[in-house]
Coordinates of N, CA and C in Angstrom, one line a residue:
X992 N 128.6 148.9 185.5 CA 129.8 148.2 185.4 C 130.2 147.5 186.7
X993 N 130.2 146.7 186.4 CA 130.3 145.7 187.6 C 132.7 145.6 188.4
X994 N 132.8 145.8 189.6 CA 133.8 146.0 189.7 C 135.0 144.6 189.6
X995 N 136.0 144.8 189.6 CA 137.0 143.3 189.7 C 136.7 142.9 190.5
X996 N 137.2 143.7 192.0 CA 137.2 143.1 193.2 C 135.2 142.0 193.5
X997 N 134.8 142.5 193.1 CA 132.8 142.2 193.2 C 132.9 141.0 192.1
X998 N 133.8 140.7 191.6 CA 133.7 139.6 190.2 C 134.6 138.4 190.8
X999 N 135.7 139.0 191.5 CA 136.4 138.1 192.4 C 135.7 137.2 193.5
X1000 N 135.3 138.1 194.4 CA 134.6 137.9 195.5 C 133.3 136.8 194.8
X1001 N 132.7 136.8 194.0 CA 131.8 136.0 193.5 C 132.1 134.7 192.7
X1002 N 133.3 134.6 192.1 CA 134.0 134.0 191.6 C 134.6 132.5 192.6
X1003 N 135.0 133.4 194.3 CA 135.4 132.4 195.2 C 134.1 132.0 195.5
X1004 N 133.2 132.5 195.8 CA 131.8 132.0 196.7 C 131.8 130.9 195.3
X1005 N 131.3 131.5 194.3 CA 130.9 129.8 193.7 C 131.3 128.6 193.4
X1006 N 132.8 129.1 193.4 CA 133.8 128.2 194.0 C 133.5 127.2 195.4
X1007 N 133.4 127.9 196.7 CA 133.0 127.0 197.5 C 131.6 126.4 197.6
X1008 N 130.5 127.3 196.8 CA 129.4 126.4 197.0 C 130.0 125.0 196.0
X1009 N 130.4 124.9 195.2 CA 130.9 123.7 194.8 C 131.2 122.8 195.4
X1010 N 132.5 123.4 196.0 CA 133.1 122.4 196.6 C 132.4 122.2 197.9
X1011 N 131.2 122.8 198.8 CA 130.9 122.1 199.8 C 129.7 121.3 199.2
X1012 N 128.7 121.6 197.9 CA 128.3 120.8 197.2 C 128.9 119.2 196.8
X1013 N 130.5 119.1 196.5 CA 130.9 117.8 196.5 C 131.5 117.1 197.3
X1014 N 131.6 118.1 198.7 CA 131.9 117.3 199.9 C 130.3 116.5 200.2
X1015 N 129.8 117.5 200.3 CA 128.5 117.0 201.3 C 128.1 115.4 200.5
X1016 N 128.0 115.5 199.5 CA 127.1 114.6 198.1 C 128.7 113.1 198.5
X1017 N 129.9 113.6 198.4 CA 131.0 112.4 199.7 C 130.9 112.0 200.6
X1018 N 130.1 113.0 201.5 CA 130.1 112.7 202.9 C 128.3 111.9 203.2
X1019 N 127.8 112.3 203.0 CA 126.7 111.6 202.6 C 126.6 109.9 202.4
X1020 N 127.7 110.0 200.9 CA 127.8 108.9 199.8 C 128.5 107.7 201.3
X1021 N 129.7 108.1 202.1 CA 130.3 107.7 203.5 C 129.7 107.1 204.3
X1022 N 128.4 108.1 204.7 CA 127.5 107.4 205.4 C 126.8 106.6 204.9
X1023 N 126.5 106.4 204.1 CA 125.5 105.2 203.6 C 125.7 103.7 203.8
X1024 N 127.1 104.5 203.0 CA 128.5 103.2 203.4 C 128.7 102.4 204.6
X1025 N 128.7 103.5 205.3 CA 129.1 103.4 206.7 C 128.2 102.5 207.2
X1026 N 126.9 102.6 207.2 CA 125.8 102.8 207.6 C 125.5 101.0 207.3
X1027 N 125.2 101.0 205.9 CA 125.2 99.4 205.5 C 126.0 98.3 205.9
X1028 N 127.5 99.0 205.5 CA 128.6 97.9 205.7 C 128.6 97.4 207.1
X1029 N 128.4 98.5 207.9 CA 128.8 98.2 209.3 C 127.4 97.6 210.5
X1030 N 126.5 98.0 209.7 CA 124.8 97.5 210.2 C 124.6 98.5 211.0
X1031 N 124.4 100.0 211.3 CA 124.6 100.8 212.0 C 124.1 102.0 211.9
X1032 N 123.4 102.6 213.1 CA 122.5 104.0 212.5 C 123.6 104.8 212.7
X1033 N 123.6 105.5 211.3 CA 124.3 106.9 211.2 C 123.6 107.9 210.7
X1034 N 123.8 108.9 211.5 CA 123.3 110.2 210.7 C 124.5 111.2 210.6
X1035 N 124.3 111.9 209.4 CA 125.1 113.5 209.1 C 124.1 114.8 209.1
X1036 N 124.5 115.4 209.9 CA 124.0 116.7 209.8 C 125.0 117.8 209.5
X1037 N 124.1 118.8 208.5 CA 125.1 120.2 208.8 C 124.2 121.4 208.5
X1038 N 124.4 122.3 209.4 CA 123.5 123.1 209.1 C 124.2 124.4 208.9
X1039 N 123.9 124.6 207.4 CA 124.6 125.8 206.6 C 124.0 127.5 207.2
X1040 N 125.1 128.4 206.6 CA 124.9 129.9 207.5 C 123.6 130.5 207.1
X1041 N 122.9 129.8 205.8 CA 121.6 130.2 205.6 C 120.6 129.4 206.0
X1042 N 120.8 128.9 207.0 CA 119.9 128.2 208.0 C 119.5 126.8 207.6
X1043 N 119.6 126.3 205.8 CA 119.2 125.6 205.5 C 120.4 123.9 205.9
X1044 N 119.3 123.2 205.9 CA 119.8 121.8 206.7 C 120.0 120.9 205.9
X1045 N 121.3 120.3 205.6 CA 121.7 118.7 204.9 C 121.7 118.1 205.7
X1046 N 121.0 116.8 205.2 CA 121.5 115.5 206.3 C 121.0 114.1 205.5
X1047 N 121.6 113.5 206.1 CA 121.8 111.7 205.9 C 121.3 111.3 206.7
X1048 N 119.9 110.5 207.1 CA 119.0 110.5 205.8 C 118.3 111.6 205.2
X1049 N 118.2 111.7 203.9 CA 117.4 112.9 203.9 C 115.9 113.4 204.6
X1050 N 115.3 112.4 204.9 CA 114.5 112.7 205.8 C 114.4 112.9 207.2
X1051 N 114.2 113.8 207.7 CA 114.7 114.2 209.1 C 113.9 113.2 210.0
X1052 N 113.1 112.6 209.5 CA 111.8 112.0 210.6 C 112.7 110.8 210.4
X1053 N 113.6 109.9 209.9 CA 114.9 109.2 210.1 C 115.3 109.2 211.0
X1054 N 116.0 110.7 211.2 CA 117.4 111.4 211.5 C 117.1 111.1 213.0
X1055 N 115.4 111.7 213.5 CA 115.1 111.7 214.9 C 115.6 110.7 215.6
X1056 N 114.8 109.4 215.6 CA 115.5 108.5 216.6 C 117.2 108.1 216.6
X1057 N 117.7 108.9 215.9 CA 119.1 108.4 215.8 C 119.5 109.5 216.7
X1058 N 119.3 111.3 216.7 CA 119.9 111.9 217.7 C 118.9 111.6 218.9
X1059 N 117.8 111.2 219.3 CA 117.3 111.0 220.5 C 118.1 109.9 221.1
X1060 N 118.6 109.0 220.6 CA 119.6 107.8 220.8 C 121.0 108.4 221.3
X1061 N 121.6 109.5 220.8 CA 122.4 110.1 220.8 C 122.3 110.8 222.5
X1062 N 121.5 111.4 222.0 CA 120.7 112.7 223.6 C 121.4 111.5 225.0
X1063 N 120.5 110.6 224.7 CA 120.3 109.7 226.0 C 121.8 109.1 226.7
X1064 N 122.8 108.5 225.4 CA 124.2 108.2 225.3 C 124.7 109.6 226.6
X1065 N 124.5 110.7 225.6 CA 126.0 111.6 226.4 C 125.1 112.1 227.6
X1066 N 123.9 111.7 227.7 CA 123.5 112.1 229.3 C 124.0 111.3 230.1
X1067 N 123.7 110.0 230.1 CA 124.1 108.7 230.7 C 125.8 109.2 231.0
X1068 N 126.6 109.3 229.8 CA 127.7 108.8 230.4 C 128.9 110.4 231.2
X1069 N 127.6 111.4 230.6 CA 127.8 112.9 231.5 C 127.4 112.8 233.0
X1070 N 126.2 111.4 233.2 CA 126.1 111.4 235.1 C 127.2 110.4 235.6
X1071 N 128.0 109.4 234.5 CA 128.7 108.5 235.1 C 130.4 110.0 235.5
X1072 N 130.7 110.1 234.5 CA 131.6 110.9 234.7 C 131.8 112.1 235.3
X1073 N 130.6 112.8 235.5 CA 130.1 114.0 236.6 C 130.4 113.5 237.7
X1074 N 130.4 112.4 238.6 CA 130.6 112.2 240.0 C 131.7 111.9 239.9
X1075 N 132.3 110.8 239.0 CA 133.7 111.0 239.1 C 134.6 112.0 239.1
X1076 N 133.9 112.9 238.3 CA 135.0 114.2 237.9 C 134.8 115.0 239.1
X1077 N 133.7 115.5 239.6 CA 133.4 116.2 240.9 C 134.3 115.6 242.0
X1078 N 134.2 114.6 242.5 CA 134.7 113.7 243.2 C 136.7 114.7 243.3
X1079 N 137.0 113.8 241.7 CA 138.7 114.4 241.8 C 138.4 115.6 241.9
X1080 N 138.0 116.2 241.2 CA 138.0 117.9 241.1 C 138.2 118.2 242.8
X1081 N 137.6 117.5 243.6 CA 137.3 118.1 244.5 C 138.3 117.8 245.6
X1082 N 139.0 116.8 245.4 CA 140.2 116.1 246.3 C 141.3 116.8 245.4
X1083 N 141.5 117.2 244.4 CA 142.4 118.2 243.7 C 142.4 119.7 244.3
X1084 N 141.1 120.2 244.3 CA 141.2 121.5 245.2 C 141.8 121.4 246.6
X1085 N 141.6 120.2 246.9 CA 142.2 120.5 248.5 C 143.4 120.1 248.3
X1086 N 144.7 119.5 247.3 CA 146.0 119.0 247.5 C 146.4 120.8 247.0
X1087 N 145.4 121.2 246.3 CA 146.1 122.4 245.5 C 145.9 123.6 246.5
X1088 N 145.1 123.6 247.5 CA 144.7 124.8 248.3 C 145.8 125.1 249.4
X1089 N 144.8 126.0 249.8 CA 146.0 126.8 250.8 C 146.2 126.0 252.0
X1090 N 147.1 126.4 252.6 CA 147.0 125.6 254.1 C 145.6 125.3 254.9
X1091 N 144.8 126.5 254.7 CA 143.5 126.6 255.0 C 142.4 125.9 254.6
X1092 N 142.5 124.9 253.7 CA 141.4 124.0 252.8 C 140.8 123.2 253.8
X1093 N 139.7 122.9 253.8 CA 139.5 122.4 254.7 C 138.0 121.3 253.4
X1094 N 138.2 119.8 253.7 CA 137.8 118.8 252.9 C 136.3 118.8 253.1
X1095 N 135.6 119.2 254.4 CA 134.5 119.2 254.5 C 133.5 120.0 253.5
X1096 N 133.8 121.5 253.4 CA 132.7 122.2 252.8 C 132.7 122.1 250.9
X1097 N 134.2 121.4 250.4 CA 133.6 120.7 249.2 C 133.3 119.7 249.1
X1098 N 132.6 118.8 250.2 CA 132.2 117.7 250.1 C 130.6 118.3 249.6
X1099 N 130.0 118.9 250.5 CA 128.8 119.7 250.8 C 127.8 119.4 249.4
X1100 N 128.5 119.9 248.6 CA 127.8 120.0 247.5 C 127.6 118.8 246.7
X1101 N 128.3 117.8 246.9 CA 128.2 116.4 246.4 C 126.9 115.7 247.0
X1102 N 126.1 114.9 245.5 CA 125.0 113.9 246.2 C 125.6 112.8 246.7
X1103 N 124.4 112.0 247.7 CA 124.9 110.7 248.4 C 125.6 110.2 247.0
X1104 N 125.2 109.7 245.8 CA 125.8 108.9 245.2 C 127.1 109.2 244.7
X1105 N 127.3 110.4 244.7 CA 128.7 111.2 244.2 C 130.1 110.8 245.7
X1106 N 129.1 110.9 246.5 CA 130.3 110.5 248.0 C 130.3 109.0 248.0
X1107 N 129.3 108.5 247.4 CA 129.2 107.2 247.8 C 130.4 106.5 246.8
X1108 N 130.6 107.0 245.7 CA 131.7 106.9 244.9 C 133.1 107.4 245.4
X1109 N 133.2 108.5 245.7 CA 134.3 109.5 246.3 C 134.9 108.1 247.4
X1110 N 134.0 107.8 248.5 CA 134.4 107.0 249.1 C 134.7 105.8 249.4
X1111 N 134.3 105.3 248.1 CA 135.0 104.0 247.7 C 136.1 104.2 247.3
X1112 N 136.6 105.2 246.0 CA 137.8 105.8 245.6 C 138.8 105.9 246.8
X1113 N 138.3 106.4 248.2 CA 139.8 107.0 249.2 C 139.7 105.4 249.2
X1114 N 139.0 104.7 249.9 CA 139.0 103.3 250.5 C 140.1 102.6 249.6
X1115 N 140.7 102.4 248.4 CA 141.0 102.2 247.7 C 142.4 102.5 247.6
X1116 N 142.5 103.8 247.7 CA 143.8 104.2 247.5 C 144.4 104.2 248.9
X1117 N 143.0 104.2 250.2 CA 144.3 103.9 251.2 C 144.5 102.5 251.5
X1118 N 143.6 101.7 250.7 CA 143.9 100.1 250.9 C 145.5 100.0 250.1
X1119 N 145.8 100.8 249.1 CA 147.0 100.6 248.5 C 148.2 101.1 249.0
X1120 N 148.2 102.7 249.9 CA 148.9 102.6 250.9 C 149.3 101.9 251.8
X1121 N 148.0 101.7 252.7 CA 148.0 100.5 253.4 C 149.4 99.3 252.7
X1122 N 148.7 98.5 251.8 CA 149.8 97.4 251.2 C 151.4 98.1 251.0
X1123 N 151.3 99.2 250.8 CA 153.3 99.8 250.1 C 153.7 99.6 251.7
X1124 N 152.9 100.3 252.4 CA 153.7 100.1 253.9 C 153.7 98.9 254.5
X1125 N 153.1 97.9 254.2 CA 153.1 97.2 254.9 C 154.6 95.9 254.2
X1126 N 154.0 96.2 253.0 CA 155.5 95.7 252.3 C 156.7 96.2 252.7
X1127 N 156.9 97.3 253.4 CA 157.9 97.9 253.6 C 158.0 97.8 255.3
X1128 N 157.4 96.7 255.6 CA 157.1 96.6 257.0 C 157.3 98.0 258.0
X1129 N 156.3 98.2 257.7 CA 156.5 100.1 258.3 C 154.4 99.7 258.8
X1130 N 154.4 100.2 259.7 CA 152.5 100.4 260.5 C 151.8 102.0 259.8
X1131 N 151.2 101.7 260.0 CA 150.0 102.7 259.7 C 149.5 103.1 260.7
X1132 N 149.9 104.3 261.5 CA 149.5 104.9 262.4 C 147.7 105.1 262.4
X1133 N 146.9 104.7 263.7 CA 145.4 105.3 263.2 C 145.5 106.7 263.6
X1134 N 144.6 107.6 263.0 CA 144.3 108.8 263.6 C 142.8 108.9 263.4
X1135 N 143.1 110.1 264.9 CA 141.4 109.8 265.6 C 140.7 110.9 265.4
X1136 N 141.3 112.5 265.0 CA 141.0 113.4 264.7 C 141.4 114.2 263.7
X1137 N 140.6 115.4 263.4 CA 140.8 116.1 262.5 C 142.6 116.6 262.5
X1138 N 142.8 117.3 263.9 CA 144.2 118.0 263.9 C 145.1 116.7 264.1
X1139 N 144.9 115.7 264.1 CA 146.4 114.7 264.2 C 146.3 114.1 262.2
X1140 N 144.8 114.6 261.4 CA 145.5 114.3 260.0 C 145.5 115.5 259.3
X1141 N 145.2 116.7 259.9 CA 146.0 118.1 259.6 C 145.2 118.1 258.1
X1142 N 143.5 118.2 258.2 CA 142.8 118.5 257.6 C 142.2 120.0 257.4

């Protein structure tokens, strides 16, 4: 004798294999859509709790050059944004730190290209300084050392 609760519980599961049965067979039907209308490689992947794999196109040997295309995209624009981010991140630790922060030893870890960026960034923002004061006819004192910019 089979229990309620075990008739229940079976009752929902076949329920959702359905319904993720008529998502997928929509989502699919989307891409194709997508795909033609717009002249454009798309792939859908999903890979279910039993290991097994849907995707658009159904043949994975498709699928490849579309995530290898993919791979190369978010590496690319993970080194563009990596130096920028390092960069603030790193001029953020020092507005946020203690009296004691000192700008040198998180430069350290940055490559030439990453300062090479950093340093066009300051150049930039003190060229904009530079202009607020000068609009406000006020000088820009130089400073020649570390302890007169209380680094």
């Amino acid at each position: 004798m089979v229990k309620e609760g075990a008739k229940e519980n079976t009752i929902k599961c076949d329920k959702k294999k359905q319904q993720l049965t008529m998502k997928m067979t929509n989502i699919k039907k989307k891409s194709m859509e997508l795909s033609s209308l717009c002249d454009i490689d798309v792939c859908f992947l999903c890979l279910e709790e039993n290991g097994r794999i849907e995707s658009w196109p159904d043949n994975l040997n498709q699928v490849k050059p579309i995530l290898e295309r993919y791979k190369k995209e978010v590496s690319k624009r993970k080194k563009k944004t990596s130096t920028t981010i390092a960069a603030t991140d790193h001029v953020q630790t020092y507005k946020s730190g203690s009296s004691k922060a000192r700008i040198g030893p998180l430069l350290d870890g940055l490559s030439q290209k990453s300062l090479k960026i950093f340093s066009n960034q300051i150049a930039e923002k003190i060229e904009l300084i530079a202009n607020q004061l000068s609009s406000k006819n006020q000088s820009l004192p130089l400073l020649n050392s570390e302890e007169e910019m209380n680094i």
